[in-house]
Amino acid sequence: DAKTTQPPSMDCAEGRAANLPCNHSTISGNEYVYWYRQIHSQGPQYIIHGLKNNETNEMASLIITEDRKSSTLILPHATLRDTAVYYCIVRVASLRTGGGNKLTFGTGTQLKVEL
Amino acid sequence: DGGITQSPKYLFRKEGQNVTLSCEQNLNHDAMYWYRQDPGQGLRLIYYSQIVNDFQKGDIAEGYSVSREKKESFPLTVTSAQKNPTAFYLCASSIGGPGTQYFGPGTRLLVL
């Protein structure tokens, strides 16, 4: 799986959009970009994933550059409850199960949402 | 409610003791996983199971054992051979294939 690079920390004012960047310059054509977040002392929570096109769901939007070498997770109106570590993960979504679907978590971005 | 449950939330282990962490899911997922997380670090895969009665070692399986006798359950035993067991243990499941993994709330293991 391709490696990812994220800033170690970011701050955001409550109510503003939080834009979290991720570089994955060695991504392969069959690799998806996944985002998870982990609130302190809880299990990781799935947010969104995409391959080429931008994606949006009730939690966030995912913008993937045309060359797919980087992406941005957007939380449109951040709240204090969005304070968490955000992980960008790139992996092959193959037909194999189990280890083929291993998620490789780095150290992520600590997002702090403040009043 | 569908989801993944882990118990207990906190677990204490004495030296030389084996302890078992529970993981149950009612999502009808085929694949289940165990990860370990150390402070300030990402997750590392311990074991995974694609189907009942089958499981495979992950990246750090030494000192751990698992079983998969039922689709819903994937317990992890931390044996006395695991010399540094203090960590946050996370269980996950997925439909299989390219399915998204969903995580339980975790069990924090501490050594007395």
Coordinates of N, CA and C in Angstrom, one line a residue:
Chain A
D1 N 0.8 -1.2 0.0 CA 0.0 0.0 0.0 C 0.9 1.2 0.0
A2 N 0.4 2.3 -0.7 CA 1.2 3.5 -0.8 C 1.3 4.2 0.6
K3 N 2.4 4.9 0.8 CA 2.5 5.6 2.1 C 1.8 7.0 1.9
T4 N 1.4 7.5 3.1 CA 0.8 8.8 3.1 C 1.5 9.8 4.0
T5 N 1.4 11.0 3.8 CA 2.0 12.1 4.6 C 0.9 13.1 5.0
Q6 N 0.8 13.3 6.3 CA -0.2 14.2 6.8 C 0.5 15.2 7.8
P7 N 0.0 16.4 8.0 CA 0.6 17.3 9.0 C 0.2 16.7 10.4
P8 N 1.1 16.9 11.3 CA 0.9 16.2 12.7 C -0.3 16.9 13.4
S9 N -0.5 18.2 13.2 CA -1.6 18.8 13.9 C -2.2 20.0 13.1
M10 N -3.5 20.3 13.4 CA -4.1 21.4 12.8 C -5.1 22.0 13.8
D11 N -5.4 23.3 13.8 CA -6.4 23.9 14.6 C -7.5 24.4 13.7
C12 N -8.7 24.5 14.2 CA -9.9 25.0 13.4 C -10.9 25.7 14.4
A13 N -11.4 26.8 14.0 CA -12.5 27.4 14.8 C -13.8 26.7 14.6
E14 N -14.5 26.6 15.7 CA -15.8 26.0 15.6 C -16.7 26.7 14.6
G15 N -17.4 25.9 13.7 CA -18.3 26.5 12.7 C -17.6 26.7 11.4
R16 N -16.3 26.7 11.4 CA -15.6 26.9 10.2 C -15.3 25.6 9.5
A17 N -14.9 25.6 8.2 CA -14.6 24.4 7.5 C -13.2 23.9 8.0
A18 N -13.0 22.6 8.2 CA -11.7 22.1 8.5 C -11.3 21.3 7.2
N19 N -10.1 21.7 6.7 CA -9.5 21.1 5.5 C -8.3 20.3 5.9
L20 N -8.3 19.0 5.8 CA -7.2 18.2 6.2 C -6.5 17.6 5.0
P21 N -5.3 18.0 4.8 CA -4.6 17.5 3.6 C -3.9 16.1 3.8
C22 N -3.7 15.5 2.7 CA -2.9 14.2 2.7 C -2.2 14.0 1.4
N23 N -0.9 13.7 1.5 CA -0.1 13.5 0.3 C 0.1 12.0 0.1
H24 N -0.1 11.5 -1.1 CA 0.1 10.1 -1.4 C 0.6 10.0 -2.8
S25 N 1.8 10.5 -3.0 CA 2.4 10.6 -4.3 C 2.7 9.3 -5.0
T26 N 2.8 8.2 -4.3 CA 3.1 6.9 -4.9 C 1.9 6.1 -5.1
I27 N 0.7 6.6 -5.0 CA -0.5 5.9 -5.1 C -0.6 5.2 -6.5
S28 N -1.1 4.0 -6.5 CA -1.3 3.2 -7.7 C -2.7 3.4 -8.2
G29 N -2.9 3.0 -9.4 CA -4.2 3.2 -10.1 C -5.3 2.4 -9.4
N30 N -5.0 1.4 -8.7 CA -6.1 0.5 -8.1 C -6.2 0.8 -6.6
E31 N -5.6 1.8 -6.1 CA -5.7 2.1 -4.7 C -6.7 3.2 -4.4
Y32 N -7.4 2.9 -3.3 CA -8.4 3.9 -2.9 C -7.8 4.7 -1.7
V33 N -8.4 5.9 -1.5 CA -8.1 6.8 -0.4 C -9.2 6.6 0.6
Y34 N -8.8 6.3 1.8 CA -9.8 6.1 2.9 C -9.4 7.2 4.0
W35 N -10.5 7.6 4.7 CA -10.3 8.5 5.8 C -11.0 7.9 7.0
Y36 N -10.3 7.8 8.1 CA -10.9 7.4 9.4 C -10.5 8.5 10.4
R37 N -11.3 8.6 11.5 CA -10.9 9.4 12.6 C -11.0 8.6 13.9
Q38 N -10.2 9.1 14.9 CA -10.2 8.4 16.2 C -10.3 9.4 17.3
I39 N -11.4 9.4 18.0 CA -11.5 10.3 19.1 C -10.8 9.6 20.3
H40 N -10.3 10.4 21.2 CA -9.4 9.9 22.2 C -10.0 8.7 22.9
S41 N -9.2 7.5 23.0 CA -9.6 6.3 23.7 C -10.8 5.6 23.1
Q42 N -11.1 5.9 21.9 CA -12.2 5.2 21.2 C -11.7 4.5 20.0
G43 N -12.5 3.6 19.4 CA -12.1 2.9 18.2 C -12.2 3.8 17.0
P44 N -11.4 3.6 16.0 CA -11.5 4.5 14.8 C -12.9 4.4 14.1
Q45 N -13.3 5.5 13.6 CA -14.6 5.7 12.9 C -14.3 5.9 11.4
Y46 N -15.0 5.1 10.6 CA -14.9 5.3 9.1 C -15.6 6.7 8.8
I47 N -14.9 7.4 7.9 CA -15.5 8.7 7.4 C -16.0 8.6 6.0
I48 N -15.0 8.3 5.1 CA -15.3 8.4 3.7 C -14.2 7.7 2.9
H49 N -14.5 7.3 1.7 CA -13.4 6.9 0.8 C -13.7 7.2 -0.6
G50 N -12.7 7.1 -1.5 CA -12.8 7.4 -2.9 C -11.7 6.9 -3.7
L51 N -11.9 6.8 -5.0 CA -10.9 6.4 -5.9 C -10.4 7.5 -6.8
K52 N -11.3 8.1 -7.6 CA -10.9 9.2 -8.5 C -11.7 10.4 -8.3
N53 N -13.0 10.2 -8.2 CA -13.9 11.3 -8.2 C -14.1 11.8 -6.7
N54 N -14.5 13.1 -6.6 CA -14.8 13.6 -5.3 C -16.0 13.0 -4.8
E55 N -16.0 12.8 -3.5 CA -17.1 12.1 -2.8 C -17.6 13.0 -1.6
T56 N -18.9 12.8 -1.4 CA -19.5 13.6 -0.2 C -20.5 12.7 0.5
N57 N -20.5 12.7 1.8 CA -21.5 12.0 2.5 C -22.0 12.9 3.7
E58 N -22.7 12.4 4.6 CA -23.3 13.3 5.6 C -22.2 13.8 6.6
M59 N -21.0 13.1 6.6 CA -20.0 13.6 7.5 C -19.0 14.6 6.9
A60 N -18.6 14.3 5.7 CA -17.5 15.0 5.1 C -17.5 15.0 3.6
S61 N -16.6 15.7 3.0 CA -16.3 15.7 1.6 C -14.9 15.3 1.3
L62 N -14.6 14.5 0.3 CA -13.3 14.1 -0.1 C -13.0 14.7 -1.4
I63 N -11.9 15.5 -1.5 CA -11.5 16.0 -2.8 C -10.2 15.4 -3.2
I64 N -10.1 14.7 -4.3 CA -8.9 14.0 -4.8 C -8.4 14.8 -6.0
T65 N -7.1 15.1 -6.0 CA -6.6 15.8 -7.2 C -6.6 15.0 -8.4
E66 N -6.5 15.6 -9.5 CA -6.7 14.9 -10.8 C -5.6 13.9 -11.0
D67 N -4.4 14.2 -10.5 CA -3.3 13.2 -10.6 C -3.3 12.2 -9.5
R68 N -4.2 12.3 -8.6 CA -4.5 11.5 -7.4 C -3.3 11.4 -6.5
K69 N -2.4 12.3 -6.5 CA -1.2 12.3 -5.6 C -1.5 13.0 -4.3
S70 N -2.6 13.6 -4.2 CA -3.0 14.2 -2.9 C -4.5 14.3 -2.8
S71 N -5.0 14.5 -1.6 CA -6.4 14.6 -1.3 C -6.6 15.5 -0.1
T72 N -7.9 16.0 0.0 CA -8.2 16.8 1.1 C -9.6 16.3 1.7
L73 N -9.6 16.1 3.0 CA -10.9 15.8 3.7 C -11.4 17.2 4.2
I74 N -12.7 17.4 3.9 CA -13.3 18.7 4.3 C -14.5 18.4 5.3
L75 N -14.4 18.9 6.5 CA -15.5 18.9 7.4 C -16.1 20.3 7.3
P76 N -17.3 20.4 6.7 CA -17.8 21.7 6.3 C -18.1 22.7 7.4
H77 N -18.5 22.2 8.6 CA -18.8 23.1 9.7 C -18.3 22.3 11.0
A78 N -17.1 22.5 11.3 CA -16.5 21.7 12.4 C -17.1 22.1 13.7
T79 N -17.3 21.1 14.6 CA -17.8 21.3 15.9 C -16.7 20.8 16.9
L80 N -16.9 21.1 18.2 CA -16.0 20.6 19.2 C -15.9 19.1 19.2
R81 N -17.0 18.4 18.8 CA -17.0 16.9 18.8 C -16.1 16.3 17.6
D82 N -15.7 17.2 16.7 CA -14.8 16.7 15.6 C -13.4 16.7 16.0
T83 N -13.1 17.1 17.2 CA -11.7 17.1 17.7 C -11.3 15.6 17.8
A84 N -10.3 15.2 17.0 CA -9.9 13.8 16.9 C -8.6 13.7 16.1
V85 N -8.0 12.5 16.0 CA -6.9 12.2 15.1 C -7.5 11.7 13.8
Y86 N -7.1 12.3 12.7 CA -7.7 11.9 11.4 C -6.6 11.2 10.6
Y87 N -7.0 10.0 10.1 CA -6.0 9.2 9.4 C -6.4 9.1 7.9
C88 N -5.4 9.3 7.1 CA -5.6 9.1 5.7 C -4.9 7.8 5.3
I89 N -5.6 6.9 4.7 CA -5.0 5.6 4.4 C -5.3 5.3 2.9
V90 N -4.2 4.7 2.3 CA -4.4 4.3 0.9 C -4.2 2.8 0.8
R91 N -5.1 2.1 0.2 CA -5.0 0.7 0.1 C -5.8 0.2 -1.1
V92 N -5.3 -1.0 -1.5 CA -5.9 -1.7 -2.6 C -7.2 -2.3 -2.2
A93 N -8.3 -2.0 -2.9 CA -9.6 -2.7 -2.6 C -9.7 -3.9 -3.5
S94 N -9.1 -5.0 -3.1 CA -9.0 -6.1 -3.9 C -10.2 -7.1 -3.6
L95 N -10.3 -8.1 -4.3 CA -11.3 -9.1 -4.1 C -10.9 -10.1 -3.0
R96 N -9.7 -10.0 -2.6 CA -9.2 -10.8 -1.5 C -9.7 -10.2 -0.2
T97 N -9.9 -11.1 0.8 CA -10.4 -10.7 2.1 C -9.2 -10.7 3.1
G98 N -9.5 -10.5 4.3 CA -8.6 -10.6 5.4 C -7.4 -9.7 5.2
G99 N -6.2 -10.3 5.2 CA -5.0 -9.5 5.2 C -4.9 -8.6 4.0
G100 N -5.5 -9.0 2.9 CA -5.5 -8.1 1.8 C -6.2 -6.8 2.0
N101 N -7.0 -6.8 3.1 CA -7.7 -5.5 3.4 C -7.1 -4.9 4.7
K102 N -5.9 -5.3 5.0 CA -5.2 -4.6 6.1 C -5.2 -3.1 6.0
L103 N -5.5 -2.4 7.1 CA -5.5 -1.0 7.1 C -4.1 -0.6 7.7
T104 N -3.3 0.2 7.0 CA -2.1 0.7 7.6 C -2.2 2.1 8.0
F105 N -2.3 2.2 9.4 CA -2.5 3.5 10.0 C -1.2 4.2 10.3
G106 N -1.0 5.4 9.9 CA 0.2 6.2 10.3 C -0.1 6.9 11.6
T107 N 0.4 8.0 11.8 CA 0.2 8.8 13.0 C -0.9 9.8 12.9
G108 N -1.3 10.1 11.6 CA -2.5 11.0 11.4 C -2.3 12.4 11.7
T109 N -3.4 13.2 11.6 CA -3.4 14.6 12.0 C -4.3 14.8 13.2
Q110 N -3.7 15.4 14.2 CA -4.6 15.8 15.4 C -5.3 17.1 15.1
L111 N -6.6 17.0 14.9 CA -7.4 18.2 14.7 C -8.0 18.7 16.0
K112 N -7.7 19.9 16.3 CA -8.3 20.5 17.5 C -9.3 21.6 17.1
V113 N -10.5 21.4 17.4 CA -11.5 22.4 17.1 C -11.8 23.3 18.4
E114 N -11.7 24.6 18.2 CA -11.7 25.5 19.4 C -12.9 26.5 19.2
L115 N -13.4 27.0 20.3 CA -14.4 28.0 20.3 C -13.9 29.3 19.7
Chain B
D1 N -29.6 -2.7 17.5 CA -28.6 -1.9 16.8 C -27.5 -2.9 16.3
G2 N -27.0 -2.7 15.1 CA -25.9 -3.4 14.6 C -24.6 -2.8 15.0
G3 N -23.6 -3.6 15.3 CA -22.3 -3.1 15.6 C -21.4 -4.1 16.1
I4 N -20.3 -3.6 16.6 CA -19.2 -4.4 17.2 C -19.0 -4.1 18.6
T5 N -19.0 -5.1 19.5 CA -18.8 -4.9 20.9 C -17.5 -5.6 21.3
Q6 N -16.9 -4.9 22.2 CA -15.6 -5.5 22.8 C -15.8 -5.4 24.3
S7 N -15.3 -6.4 25.0 CA -15.3 -6.4 26.5 C -14.1 -7.2 27.0
P8 N -13.7 -6.8 28.2 CA -14.1 -5.6 28.9 C -13.5 -4.3 28.3
K9 N -13.8 -3.2 28.9 CA -13.3 -1.9 28.4 C -11.8 -1.8 29.0
Y10 N -11.6 -2.3 30.2 CA -10.3 -2.3 30.8 C -10.0 -3.7 31.3
L11 N -8.8 -4.1 31.2 CA -8.4 -5.5 31.6 C -7.0 -5.4 32.2
F12 N -6.9 -6.1 33.3 CA -5.6 -6.1 34.0 C -5.0 -7.5 33.9
R13 N -3.7 -7.6 33.7 CA -3.1 -8.9 33.6 C -1.9 -9.0 34.5
K14 N -1.8 -10.1 35.2 CA -0.7 -10.3 36.1 C 0.4 -11.0 35.3
E15 N 1.6 -10.9 35.8 CA 2.7 -11.6 35.1 C 2.5 -13.1 35.0
G16 N 2.8 -13.6 33.8 CA 2.6 -15.0 33.5 C 1.2 -15.5 33.3
Q17 N 0.2 -14.5 33.2 CA -1.2 -14.9 33.1 C -1.6 -14.7 31.6
N18 N -2.5 -15.6 31.2 CA -3.1 -15.4 29.9 C -4.5 -14.7 30.1
V19 N -4.8 -13.8 29.2 CA -6.1 -13.1 29.3 C -6.7 -13.1 27.9
T20 N -8.1 -13.2 27.9 CA -8.8 -13.2 26.7 C -9.7 -12.0 26.5
L21 N -9.6 -11.4 25.3 CA -10.4 -10.2 25.0 C -11.5 -10.6 24.1
S22 N -12.7 -10.1 24.4 CA -13.9 -10.6 23.6 C -14.2 -9.6 22.5
C23 N -14.6 -10.1 21.3 CA -15.1 -9.3 20.2 C -16.3 -10.0 19.6
E24 N -17.4 -9.3 19.5 CA -18.6 -9.8 19.0 C -19.2 -8.8 17.9
Q25 N -19.7 -9.3 16.8 CA -20.3 -8.4 15.8 C -21.6 -9.0 15.4
N26 N -22.6 -8.2 15.1 CA -23.9 -8.6 14.6 C -24.2 -8.0 13.3
L27 N -23.1 -7.7 12.5 CA -23.2 -7.1 11.2 C -23.3 -8.1 10.1
N28 N -23.2 -9.4 10.4 CA -23.1 -10.5 9.5 C -21.9 -10.3 8.5
H29 N -20.8 -9.8 9.1 CA -19.6 -9.7 8.3 C -18.8 -10.9 8.3
D30 N -18.2 -11.3 7.2 CA -17.3 -12.5 7.1 C -16.0 -12.3 7.8
A31 N -15.4 -11.1 7.5 CA -14.0 -10.9 8.0 C -13.9 -10.1 9.3
M32 N -13.0 -10.6 10.1 CA -12.7 -9.9 11.4 C -11.2 -9.7 11.6
Y33 N -10.9 -8.7 12.4 CA -9.5 -8.3 12.6 C -9.2 -7.9 14.0
W34 N -8.0 -8.1 14.4 CA -7.5 -7.6 15.7 C -6.3 -6.7 15.4
Y35 N -6.3 -5.5 16.0 CA -5.2 -4.5 15.9 C -4.8 -4.2 17.3
R36 N -3.5 -3.8 17.4 CA -3.0 -3.2 18.6 C -2.5 -1.8 18.3
Q37 N -2.8 -0.9 19.3 CA -2.3 0.5 19.2 C -1.6 0.8 20.5
D38 N -0.4 1.3 20.3 CA 0.4 1.8 21.4 C 0.3 3.4 21.4
P39 N 0.6 4.0 22.6 CA 0.4 5.4 22.7 C 1.1 6.2 21.6
G40 N 0.3 7.1 21.0 CA 0.8 8.0 19.9 C 1.2 7.3 18.6
Q41 N 0.8 6.1 18.5 CA 1.1 5.3 17.3 C -0.1 4.9 16.5
G42 N 0.1 4.5 15.3 CA -1.0 3.9 14.5 C -1.3 2.5 14.9
L43 N -2.2 1.9 14.2 CA -2.7 0.5 14.5 C -1.8 -0.5 13.8
R44 N -1.5 -1.6 14.5 CA -0.8 -2.7 13.8 C -1.6 -4.0 13.9
L45 N -1.6 -4.7 12.8 CA -2.5 -5.9 12.7 C -1.9 -7.1 13.4
I46 N -2.7 -7.7 14.2 CA -2.3 -8.9 15.0 C -2.7 -10.2 14.3
Y47 N -4.0 -10.4 14.1 CA -4.5 -11.5 13.4 C -5.8 -11.1 12.6
Y48 N -6.1 -11.9 11.6 CA -7.4 -11.6 10.9 C -8.0 -13.0 10.5
S49 N -9.3 -12.9 10.3 CA -10.0 -14.1 9.9 C -10.9 -13.8 8.7
Q50 N -10.9 -14.5 7.7 CA -11.7 -14.3 6.5 C -13.0 -15.0 6.6
I51 N -13.0 -16.1 7.4 CA -14.2 -17.0 7.4 C -14.1 -17.8 8.7
V52 N -15.2 -18.4 9.1 CA -15.3 -19.2 10.3 C -14.3 -20.4 10.1
N53 N -13.6 -20.7 11.2 CA -12.6 -21.7 11.4 C -11.4 -21.5 10.5
D54 N -11.1 -20.3 10.2 CA -9.9 -19.9 9.5 C -9.4 -18.6 10.0
F55 N -8.1 -18.5 10.2 CA -7.5 -17.2 10.6 C -6.0 -17.2 10.2
Q56 N -5.5 -16.0 10.0 CA -4.1 -15.8 9.6 C -3.4 -14.8 10.5
K57 N -2.1 -15.0 10.5 CA -1.3 -14.1 11.3 C -1.1 -12.8 10.6
G58 N -1.1 -11.7 11.4 CA -0.8 -10.4 10.8 C 0.6 -10.0 11.0
D59 N 0.9 -8.8 11.3 CA 2.3 -8.3 11.4 C 3.0 -8.6 12.7
I60 N 2.1 -8.7 13.8 CA 2.7 -8.8 15.1 C 2.0 -9.9 15.9
A61 N 1.9 -11.1 15.4 CA 1.1 -12.2 16.0 C 1.8 -12.9 17.1
E62 N 3.1 -12.7 17.3 CA 3.8 -13.4 18.4 C 3.3 -13.1 19.7
G63 N 3.0 -14.1 20.5 CA 2.4 -13.9 21.9 C 0.9 -13.8 21.9
Y64 N 0.3 -13.9 20.8 CA -1.2 -13.9 20.7 C -1.7 -15.1 20.1
S65 N -3.0 -15.4 20.4 CA -3.7 -16.5 19.7 C -5.2 -16.1 19.6
V66 N -5.8 -16.7 18.6 CA -7.2 -16.4 18.3 C -8.0 -17.7 17.9
S67 N -9.3 -17.5 17.9 CA -10.1 -18.6 17.4 C -11.3 -18.0 16.7
R68 N -11.9 -18.7 15.8 CA -13.1 -18.2 15.0 C -14.0 -19.4 14.8
E69 N -14.7 -19.7 15.9 CA -15.6 -20.9 15.9 C -17.0 -20.4 15.4
K70 N -17.3 -19.2 15.6 CA -18.6 -18.6 15.1 C -18.4 -17.4 14.3
K71 N -19.2 -17.1 13.4 CA -19.1 -15.9 12.5 C -19.1 -14.7 13.3
E72 N -19.9 -14.6 14.4 CA -20.1 -13.4 15.2 C -18.9 -13.1 16.1
S73 N -18.1 -14.1 16.4 CA -17.1 -13.9 17.5 C -15.7 -14.2 17.1
F74 N -14.8 -13.4 17.6 CA -13.4 -13.5 17.3 C -12.5 -13.1 18.5
P75 N -12.5 -14.0 19.5 CA -11.7 -13.7 20.7 C -10.2 -13.7 20.5
L76 N -9.5 -12.8 21.2 CA -8.1 -12.7 21.2 C -7.5 -13.1 22.6
T77 N -6.6 -14.0 22.6 CA -5.9 -14.3 23.9 C -4.5 -13.8 23.8
V78 N -4.2 -13.0 24.9 CA -2.9 -12.5 25.1 C -2.1 -13.4 26.0
T79 N -1.2 -14.1 25.5 CA -0.5 -15.2 26.3 C 0.7 -14.6 27.1
S80 N 1.2 -15.4 28.0 CA 2.3 -15.0 28.8 C 3.6 -14.8 28.0
A81 N 3.6 -15.3 26.8 CA 4.7 -15.1 25.9 C 4.8 -13.7 25.3
Q82 N 3.7 -12.9 25.4 CA 3.7 -11.5 25.0 C 4.3 -10.7 26.1
K83 N 5.5 -10.2 25.9 CA 6.3 -9.6 26.9 C 5.9 -8.1 27.2
N84 N 5.3 -7.5 26.2 CA 4.9 -6.1 26.4 C 3.4 -6.0 26.0
P85 N 2.5 -6.5 26.8 CA 1.1 -6.5 26.3 C 0.3 -5.2 26.6
T86 N 0.9 -4.3 27.3 CA 0.1 -3.1 27.7 C -0.1 -2.3 26.4
A87 N -1.4 -2.2 26.0 CA -1.7 -1.5 24.8 C -3.3 -1.4 24.7
F88 N -3.7 -0.7 23.7 CA -5.1 -0.5 23.4 C -5.4 -1.5 22.2
Y89 N -6.4 -2.4 22.4 CA -6.7 -3.5 21.5 C -8.0 -3.2 20.8
L90 N -8.0 -3.2 19.5 CA -9.1 -2.9 18.7 C -9.5 -4.0 17.7
C91 N -10.8 -4.3 17.7 CA -11.4 -5.4 16.9 C -12.1 -4.7 15.8
A92 N -12.1 -5.2 14.6 CA -12.8 -4.7 13.4 C -13.4 -5.8 12.6
S93 N -14.4 -5.4 11.8 CA -15.0 -6.4 10.9 C -15.3 -5.7 9.6
S94 N -15.4 -6.6 8.5 CA -15.8 -6.0 7.2 C -16.5 -7.1 6.5
I95 N -17.3 -6.7 5.5 CA -18.0 -7.7 4.7 C -17.1 -8.7 4.1
G96 N -15.9 -8.2 3.7 CA -14.9 -9.0 3.0 C -14.7 -8.4 1.7
G97 N -13.8 -8.9 0.9 CA -13.4 -8.3 -0.3 C -12.9 -6.9 -0.1
P98 N -13.5 -5.9 -0.8 CA -13.1 -4.6 -0.6 C -13.8 -3.8 0.5
G99 N -14.5 -4.5 1.3 CA -15.4 -3.9 2.3 C -14.7 -3.0 3.3
T100 N -15.4 -1.9 3.6 CA -14.9 -1.0 4.6 C -14.8 -1.7 6.0
Q101 N -13.8 -1.4 6.8 CA -13.7 -2.0 8.1 C -14.3 -1.1 9.1
Y102 N -15.1 -1.7 10.0 CA -15.7 -1.0 11.1 C -15.2 -1.5 12.4
F103 N -14.9 -0.5 13.3 CA -14.2 -0.9 14.6 C -15.1 -0.9 15.8
G104 N -14.7 -1.7 16.8 CA -15.3 -1.7 18.1 C -14.7 -0.6 18.9
P105 N -15.2 -0.5 20.2 CA -14.8 0.6 21.1 C -13.4 0.4 21.7
G106 N -12.9 -0.8 21.6 CA -11.5 -1.1 22.1 C -11.5 -1.6 23.6
T107 N -10.4 -2.3 23.9 CA -10.1 -2.8 25.2 C -8.7 -2.4 25.6
R108 N -8.6 -1.7 26.7 CA -7.3 -1.3 27.2 C -6.7 -2.3 28.2
L109 N -5.6 -2.9 27.8 CA -5.0 -3.9 28.7 C -3.8 -3.3 29.4
L110 N -3.8 -3.6 30.7 CA -2.7 -3.1 31.6 C -2.1 -4.2 32.3
V111 N -0.8 -4.2 32.5 CA -0.1 -5.2 33.3 C 0.2 -4.8 34.7
L112 N -0.2 -5.6 35.6 CA 0.0 -5.3 37.1 C 1.4 -5.6 37.5

